[in-house]
PDB file of C-alpha atoms in Angstrom:
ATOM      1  CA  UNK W   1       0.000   0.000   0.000  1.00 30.00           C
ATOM      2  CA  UNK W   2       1.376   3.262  -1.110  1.00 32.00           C
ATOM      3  CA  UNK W   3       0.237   6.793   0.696  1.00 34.00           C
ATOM      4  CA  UNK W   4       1.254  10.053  -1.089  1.00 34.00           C
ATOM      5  CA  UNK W   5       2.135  13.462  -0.104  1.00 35.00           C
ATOM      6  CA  UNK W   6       1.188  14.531   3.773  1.00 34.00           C
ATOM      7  CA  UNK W   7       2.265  18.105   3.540  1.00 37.00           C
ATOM      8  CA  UNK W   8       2.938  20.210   1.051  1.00 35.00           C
ATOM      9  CA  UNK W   9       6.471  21.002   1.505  1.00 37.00           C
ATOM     10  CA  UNK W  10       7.362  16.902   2.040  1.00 37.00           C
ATOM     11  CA  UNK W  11       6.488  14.294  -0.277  1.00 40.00           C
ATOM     12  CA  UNK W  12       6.249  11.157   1.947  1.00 42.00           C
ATOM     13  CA  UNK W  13       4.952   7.401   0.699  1.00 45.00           C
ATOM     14  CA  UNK W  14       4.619   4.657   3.069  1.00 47.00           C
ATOM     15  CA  UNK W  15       5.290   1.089   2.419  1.00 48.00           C
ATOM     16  CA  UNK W  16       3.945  -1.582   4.084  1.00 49.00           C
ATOM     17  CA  UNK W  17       5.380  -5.035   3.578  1.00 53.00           C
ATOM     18  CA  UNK W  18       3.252  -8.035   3.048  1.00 49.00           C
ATOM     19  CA  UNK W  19       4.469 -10.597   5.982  1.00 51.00           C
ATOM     20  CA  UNK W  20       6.307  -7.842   7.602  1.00 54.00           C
ATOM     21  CA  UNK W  21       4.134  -9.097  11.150  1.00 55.00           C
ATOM     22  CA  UNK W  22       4.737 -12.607   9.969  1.00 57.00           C
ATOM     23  CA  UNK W  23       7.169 -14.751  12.649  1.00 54.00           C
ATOM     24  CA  UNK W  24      10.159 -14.624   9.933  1.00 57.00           C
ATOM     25  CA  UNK W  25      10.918 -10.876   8.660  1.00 55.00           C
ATOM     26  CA  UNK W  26      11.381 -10.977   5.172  1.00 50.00           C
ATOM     27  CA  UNK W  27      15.044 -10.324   3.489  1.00 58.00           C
ATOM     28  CA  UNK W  28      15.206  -6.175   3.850  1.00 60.00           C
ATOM     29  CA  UNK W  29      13.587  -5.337   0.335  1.00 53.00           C
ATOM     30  CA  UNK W  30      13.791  -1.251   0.634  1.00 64.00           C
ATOM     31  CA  UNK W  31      17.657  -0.056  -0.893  1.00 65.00           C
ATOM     32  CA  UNK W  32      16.958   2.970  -2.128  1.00 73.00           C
ATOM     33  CA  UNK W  33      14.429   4.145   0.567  1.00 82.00           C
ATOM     34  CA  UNK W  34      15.495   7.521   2.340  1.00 88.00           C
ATOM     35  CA  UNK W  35      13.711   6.406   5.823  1.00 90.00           C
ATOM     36  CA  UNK W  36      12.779   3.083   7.411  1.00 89.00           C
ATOM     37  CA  UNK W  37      10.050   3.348  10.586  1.00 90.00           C
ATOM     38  CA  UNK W  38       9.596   0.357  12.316  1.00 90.00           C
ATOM     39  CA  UNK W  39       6.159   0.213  14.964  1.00 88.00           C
ATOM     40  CA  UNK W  40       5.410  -2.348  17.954  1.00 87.00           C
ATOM     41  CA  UNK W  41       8.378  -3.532  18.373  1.00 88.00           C
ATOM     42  CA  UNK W  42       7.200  -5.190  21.572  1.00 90.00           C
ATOM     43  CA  UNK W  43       4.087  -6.756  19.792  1.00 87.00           C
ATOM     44  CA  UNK W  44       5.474  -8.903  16.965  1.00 84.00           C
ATOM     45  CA  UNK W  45       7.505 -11.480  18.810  1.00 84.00           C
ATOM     46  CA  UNK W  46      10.360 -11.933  16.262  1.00 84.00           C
ATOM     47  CA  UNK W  47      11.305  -8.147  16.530  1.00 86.00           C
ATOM     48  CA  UNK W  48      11.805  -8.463  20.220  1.00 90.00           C
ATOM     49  CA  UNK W  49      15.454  -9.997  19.111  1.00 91.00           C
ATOM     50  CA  UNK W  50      15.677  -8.841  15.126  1.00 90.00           C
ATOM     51  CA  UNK W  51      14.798  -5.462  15.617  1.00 92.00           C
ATOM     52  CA  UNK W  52      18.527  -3.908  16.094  1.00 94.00           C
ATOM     53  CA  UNK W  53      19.505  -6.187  13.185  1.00 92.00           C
ATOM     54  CA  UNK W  54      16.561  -4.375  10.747  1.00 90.00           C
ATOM     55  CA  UNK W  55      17.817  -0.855  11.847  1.00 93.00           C
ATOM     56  CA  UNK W  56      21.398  -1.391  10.984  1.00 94.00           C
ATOM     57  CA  UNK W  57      20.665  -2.719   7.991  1.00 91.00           C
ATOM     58  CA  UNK W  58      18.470   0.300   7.062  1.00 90.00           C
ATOM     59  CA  UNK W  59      21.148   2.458   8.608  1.00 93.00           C
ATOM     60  CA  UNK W  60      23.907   0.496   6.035  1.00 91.00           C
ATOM     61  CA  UNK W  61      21.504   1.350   3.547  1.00 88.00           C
ATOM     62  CA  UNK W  62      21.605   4.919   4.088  1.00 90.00           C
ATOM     63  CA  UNK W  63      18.613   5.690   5.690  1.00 91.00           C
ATOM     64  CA  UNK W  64      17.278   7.234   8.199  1.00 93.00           C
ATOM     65  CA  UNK W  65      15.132   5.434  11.043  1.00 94.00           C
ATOM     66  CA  UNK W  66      12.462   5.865  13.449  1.00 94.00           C
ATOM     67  CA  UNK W  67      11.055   3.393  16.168  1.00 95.00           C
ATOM     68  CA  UNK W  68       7.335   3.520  18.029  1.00 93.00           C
ATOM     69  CA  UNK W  69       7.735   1.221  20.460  1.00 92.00           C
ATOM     70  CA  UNK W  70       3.849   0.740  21.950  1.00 89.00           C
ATOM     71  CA  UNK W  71       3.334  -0.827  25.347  1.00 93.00           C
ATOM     72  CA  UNK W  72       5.628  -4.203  26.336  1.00 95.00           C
ATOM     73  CA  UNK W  73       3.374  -6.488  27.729  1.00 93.00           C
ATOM     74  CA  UNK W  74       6.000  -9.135  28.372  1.00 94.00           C
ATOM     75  CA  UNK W  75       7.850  -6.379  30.585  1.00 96.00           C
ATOM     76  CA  UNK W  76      11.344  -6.419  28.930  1.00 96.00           C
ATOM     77  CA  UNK W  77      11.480  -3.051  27.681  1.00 96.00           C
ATOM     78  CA  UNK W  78      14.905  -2.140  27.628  1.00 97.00           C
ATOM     79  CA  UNK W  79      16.214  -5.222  27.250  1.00 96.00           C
ATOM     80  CA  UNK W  80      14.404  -5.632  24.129  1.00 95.00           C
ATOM     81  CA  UNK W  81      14.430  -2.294  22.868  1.00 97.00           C
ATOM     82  CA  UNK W  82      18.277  -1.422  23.994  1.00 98.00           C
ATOM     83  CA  UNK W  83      20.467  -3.036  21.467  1.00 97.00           C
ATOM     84  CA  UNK W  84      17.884  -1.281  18.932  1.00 97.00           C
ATOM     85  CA  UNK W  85      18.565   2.477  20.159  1.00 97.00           C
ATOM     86  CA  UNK W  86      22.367   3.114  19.009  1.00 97.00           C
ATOM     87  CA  UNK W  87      20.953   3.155  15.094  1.00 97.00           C
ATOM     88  CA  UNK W  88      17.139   4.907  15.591  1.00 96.00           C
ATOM     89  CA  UNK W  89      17.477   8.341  14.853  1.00 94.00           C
ATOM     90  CA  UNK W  90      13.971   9.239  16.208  1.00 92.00           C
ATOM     91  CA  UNK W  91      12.329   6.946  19.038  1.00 93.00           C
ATOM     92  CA  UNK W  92       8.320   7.567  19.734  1.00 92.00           C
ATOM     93  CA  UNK W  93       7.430   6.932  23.025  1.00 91.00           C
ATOM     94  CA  UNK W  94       4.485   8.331  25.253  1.00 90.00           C
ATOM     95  CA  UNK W  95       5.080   9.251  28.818  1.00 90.00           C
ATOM     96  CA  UNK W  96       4.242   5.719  30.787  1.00 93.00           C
ATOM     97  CA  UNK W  97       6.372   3.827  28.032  1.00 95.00           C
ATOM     98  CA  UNK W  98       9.428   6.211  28.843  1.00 94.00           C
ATOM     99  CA  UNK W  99       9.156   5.948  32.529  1.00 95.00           C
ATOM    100  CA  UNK W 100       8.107   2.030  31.871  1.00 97.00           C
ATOM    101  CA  UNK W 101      11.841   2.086  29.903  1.00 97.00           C
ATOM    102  CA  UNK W 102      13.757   4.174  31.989  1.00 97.00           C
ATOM    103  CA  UNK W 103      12.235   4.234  35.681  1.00 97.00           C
ATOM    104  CA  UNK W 104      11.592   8.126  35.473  1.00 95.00           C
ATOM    105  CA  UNK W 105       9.013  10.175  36.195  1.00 93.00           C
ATOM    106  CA  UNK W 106      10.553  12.944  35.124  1.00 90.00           C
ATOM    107  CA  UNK W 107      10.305  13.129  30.993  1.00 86.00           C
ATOM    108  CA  UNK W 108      13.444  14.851  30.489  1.00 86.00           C
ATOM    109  CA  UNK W 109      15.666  12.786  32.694  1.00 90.00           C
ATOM    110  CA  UNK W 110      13.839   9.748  30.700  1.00 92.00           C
ATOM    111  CA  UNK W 111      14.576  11.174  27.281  1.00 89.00           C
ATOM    112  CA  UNK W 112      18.303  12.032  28.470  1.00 90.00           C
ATOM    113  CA  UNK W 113      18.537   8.314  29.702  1.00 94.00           C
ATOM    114  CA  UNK W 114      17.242   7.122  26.410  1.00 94.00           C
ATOM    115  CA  UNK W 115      19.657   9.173  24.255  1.00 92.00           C
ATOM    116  CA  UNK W 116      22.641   8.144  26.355  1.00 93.00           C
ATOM    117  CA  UNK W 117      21.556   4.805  25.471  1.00 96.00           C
ATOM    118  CA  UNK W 118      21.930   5.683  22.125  1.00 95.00           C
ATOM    119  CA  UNK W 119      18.968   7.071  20.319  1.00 95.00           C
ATOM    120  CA  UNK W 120      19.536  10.184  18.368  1.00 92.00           C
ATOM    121  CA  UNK W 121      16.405  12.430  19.150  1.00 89.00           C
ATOM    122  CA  UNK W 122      13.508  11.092  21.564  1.00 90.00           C
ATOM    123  CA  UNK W 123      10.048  12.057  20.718  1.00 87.00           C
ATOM    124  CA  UNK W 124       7.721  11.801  24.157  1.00 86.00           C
ATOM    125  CA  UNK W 125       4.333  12.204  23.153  1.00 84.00           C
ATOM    126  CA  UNK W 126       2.142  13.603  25.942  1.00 80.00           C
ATOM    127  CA  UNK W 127      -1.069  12.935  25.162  1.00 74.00           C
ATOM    128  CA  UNK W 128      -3.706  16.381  25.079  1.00 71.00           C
ATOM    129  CA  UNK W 129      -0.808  18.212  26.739  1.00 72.00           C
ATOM    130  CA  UNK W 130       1.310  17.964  23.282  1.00 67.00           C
ATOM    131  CA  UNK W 131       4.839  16.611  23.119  1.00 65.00           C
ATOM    132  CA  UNK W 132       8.445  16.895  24.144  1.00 68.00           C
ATOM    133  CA  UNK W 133      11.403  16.495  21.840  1.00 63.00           C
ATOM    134  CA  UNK W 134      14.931  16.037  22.919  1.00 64.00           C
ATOM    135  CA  UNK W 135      17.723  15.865  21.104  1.00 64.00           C
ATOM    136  CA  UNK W 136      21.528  15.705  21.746  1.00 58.00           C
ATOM    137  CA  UNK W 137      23.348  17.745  19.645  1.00 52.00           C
ATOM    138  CA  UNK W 138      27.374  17.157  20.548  1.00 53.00           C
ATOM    139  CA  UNK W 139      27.708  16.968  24.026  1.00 54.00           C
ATOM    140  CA  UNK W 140      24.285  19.257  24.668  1.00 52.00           C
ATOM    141  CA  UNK W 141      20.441  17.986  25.354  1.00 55.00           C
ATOM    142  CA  UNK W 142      18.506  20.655  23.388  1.00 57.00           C
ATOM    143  CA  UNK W 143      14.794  20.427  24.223  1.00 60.00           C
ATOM    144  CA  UNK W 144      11.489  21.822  22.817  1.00 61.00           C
ATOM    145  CA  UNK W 145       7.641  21.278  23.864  1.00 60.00           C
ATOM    146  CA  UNK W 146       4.864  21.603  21.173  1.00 62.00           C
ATOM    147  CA  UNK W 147       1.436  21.774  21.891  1.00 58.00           C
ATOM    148  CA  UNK W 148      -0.952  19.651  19.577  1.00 54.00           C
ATOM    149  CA  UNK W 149      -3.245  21.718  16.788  1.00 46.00           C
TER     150      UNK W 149
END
C-alpha cells in the first residue's frame, strides 16, 4: 500500500510489507528508501530480538530510522528495545512507556537516559498536553515542547 504526499512542503509514501508481522521478517527489500520506521516492536515477537539487526541494515543502507515502540506487555522493555537504540534516529514513546523504559518520572531525565543509550532524538508524546522532543546535539540535550493543533 502506497500513501502520497502529507504536507505540502514533504512528499512522503509509506510502504507496508506483506508478511512484515509474519514470525520470519522478510530479506530487507527497501535499498533505495530515504527512511525506514519500524512500529510495535514489543508486539510482533520476532522483533523483540531482530529489531537492532533491521535498523542497521536500514542504517547500512543509508537511511534514516524511526522506532514507536507501543506498550511491552512481556515487561522487557529495555532489554528488548536497547540493542535497537544506538541506530534509531527518532524513538516515539508516550510518557508511561518512557518511565516504563527508563524508571523516570521525570520526561526529560527519561529522554536524556534514552539518548545516552543511544537514540539520536527522543520524541515523548504527551497525550492532550502535546509533546516533548529532545535531542543531543554534541555533548548538549537541546529540548522543545509543542502543543498539539
Amino acid at each position: 500500500r502506497l500513501q502520497g504526499d502529507w504536507s505540502s512542503d514533504v512528499c512522503s509514501s509509506d510502504l507496508y510489507q506483506l508478511g512484515a508481522s509474519a514470525e520470519s521478517f522478510p530479506s530487507f527489500p527497501i535499498s533505495g528508501a530515504a527512511h525506514f520506521h519500524l512500529a510495535a516492536v514489543f508486539r510482533m515477537t520476532h522483533l523483540r530480538t531482530a529489531a537492532p539487526d533491521v535498523l542497521r541494515r536500514a542504517k547500512e543502507l543509508g537511511m534514516t530510522t524511526s522506532v514507536d515502540t507501543q506498550w511491552d506487555t512481556e515487561d522487557q522493555w529495555m532489554k528488548v528495545l536497547g540493542p535497537s537504540l544506538p541506530s534509531t534516529d527518532l524513538l516515539f514513546v508516550n510518557e508511561d512507556e518512557a518511565r516504563m523504559l527508563t524508571g523516570s518520572d521525570d520526561i526529560g531525565a527519561a529522554a536524556g537516559t534514552l539518548l545516552s543509550a543511544g537514540a539520536k532524538t527522543v520524541c515523548i508524546k504527551l497525550g492532550f498536553r502535546g509533546r516533548s522532543e529532545e535531542r543531543r546535539v554534541g555533548k548538549e540535550c537541546r529540548s522543545r515542547w509543542s502543543p498539539y493543533h
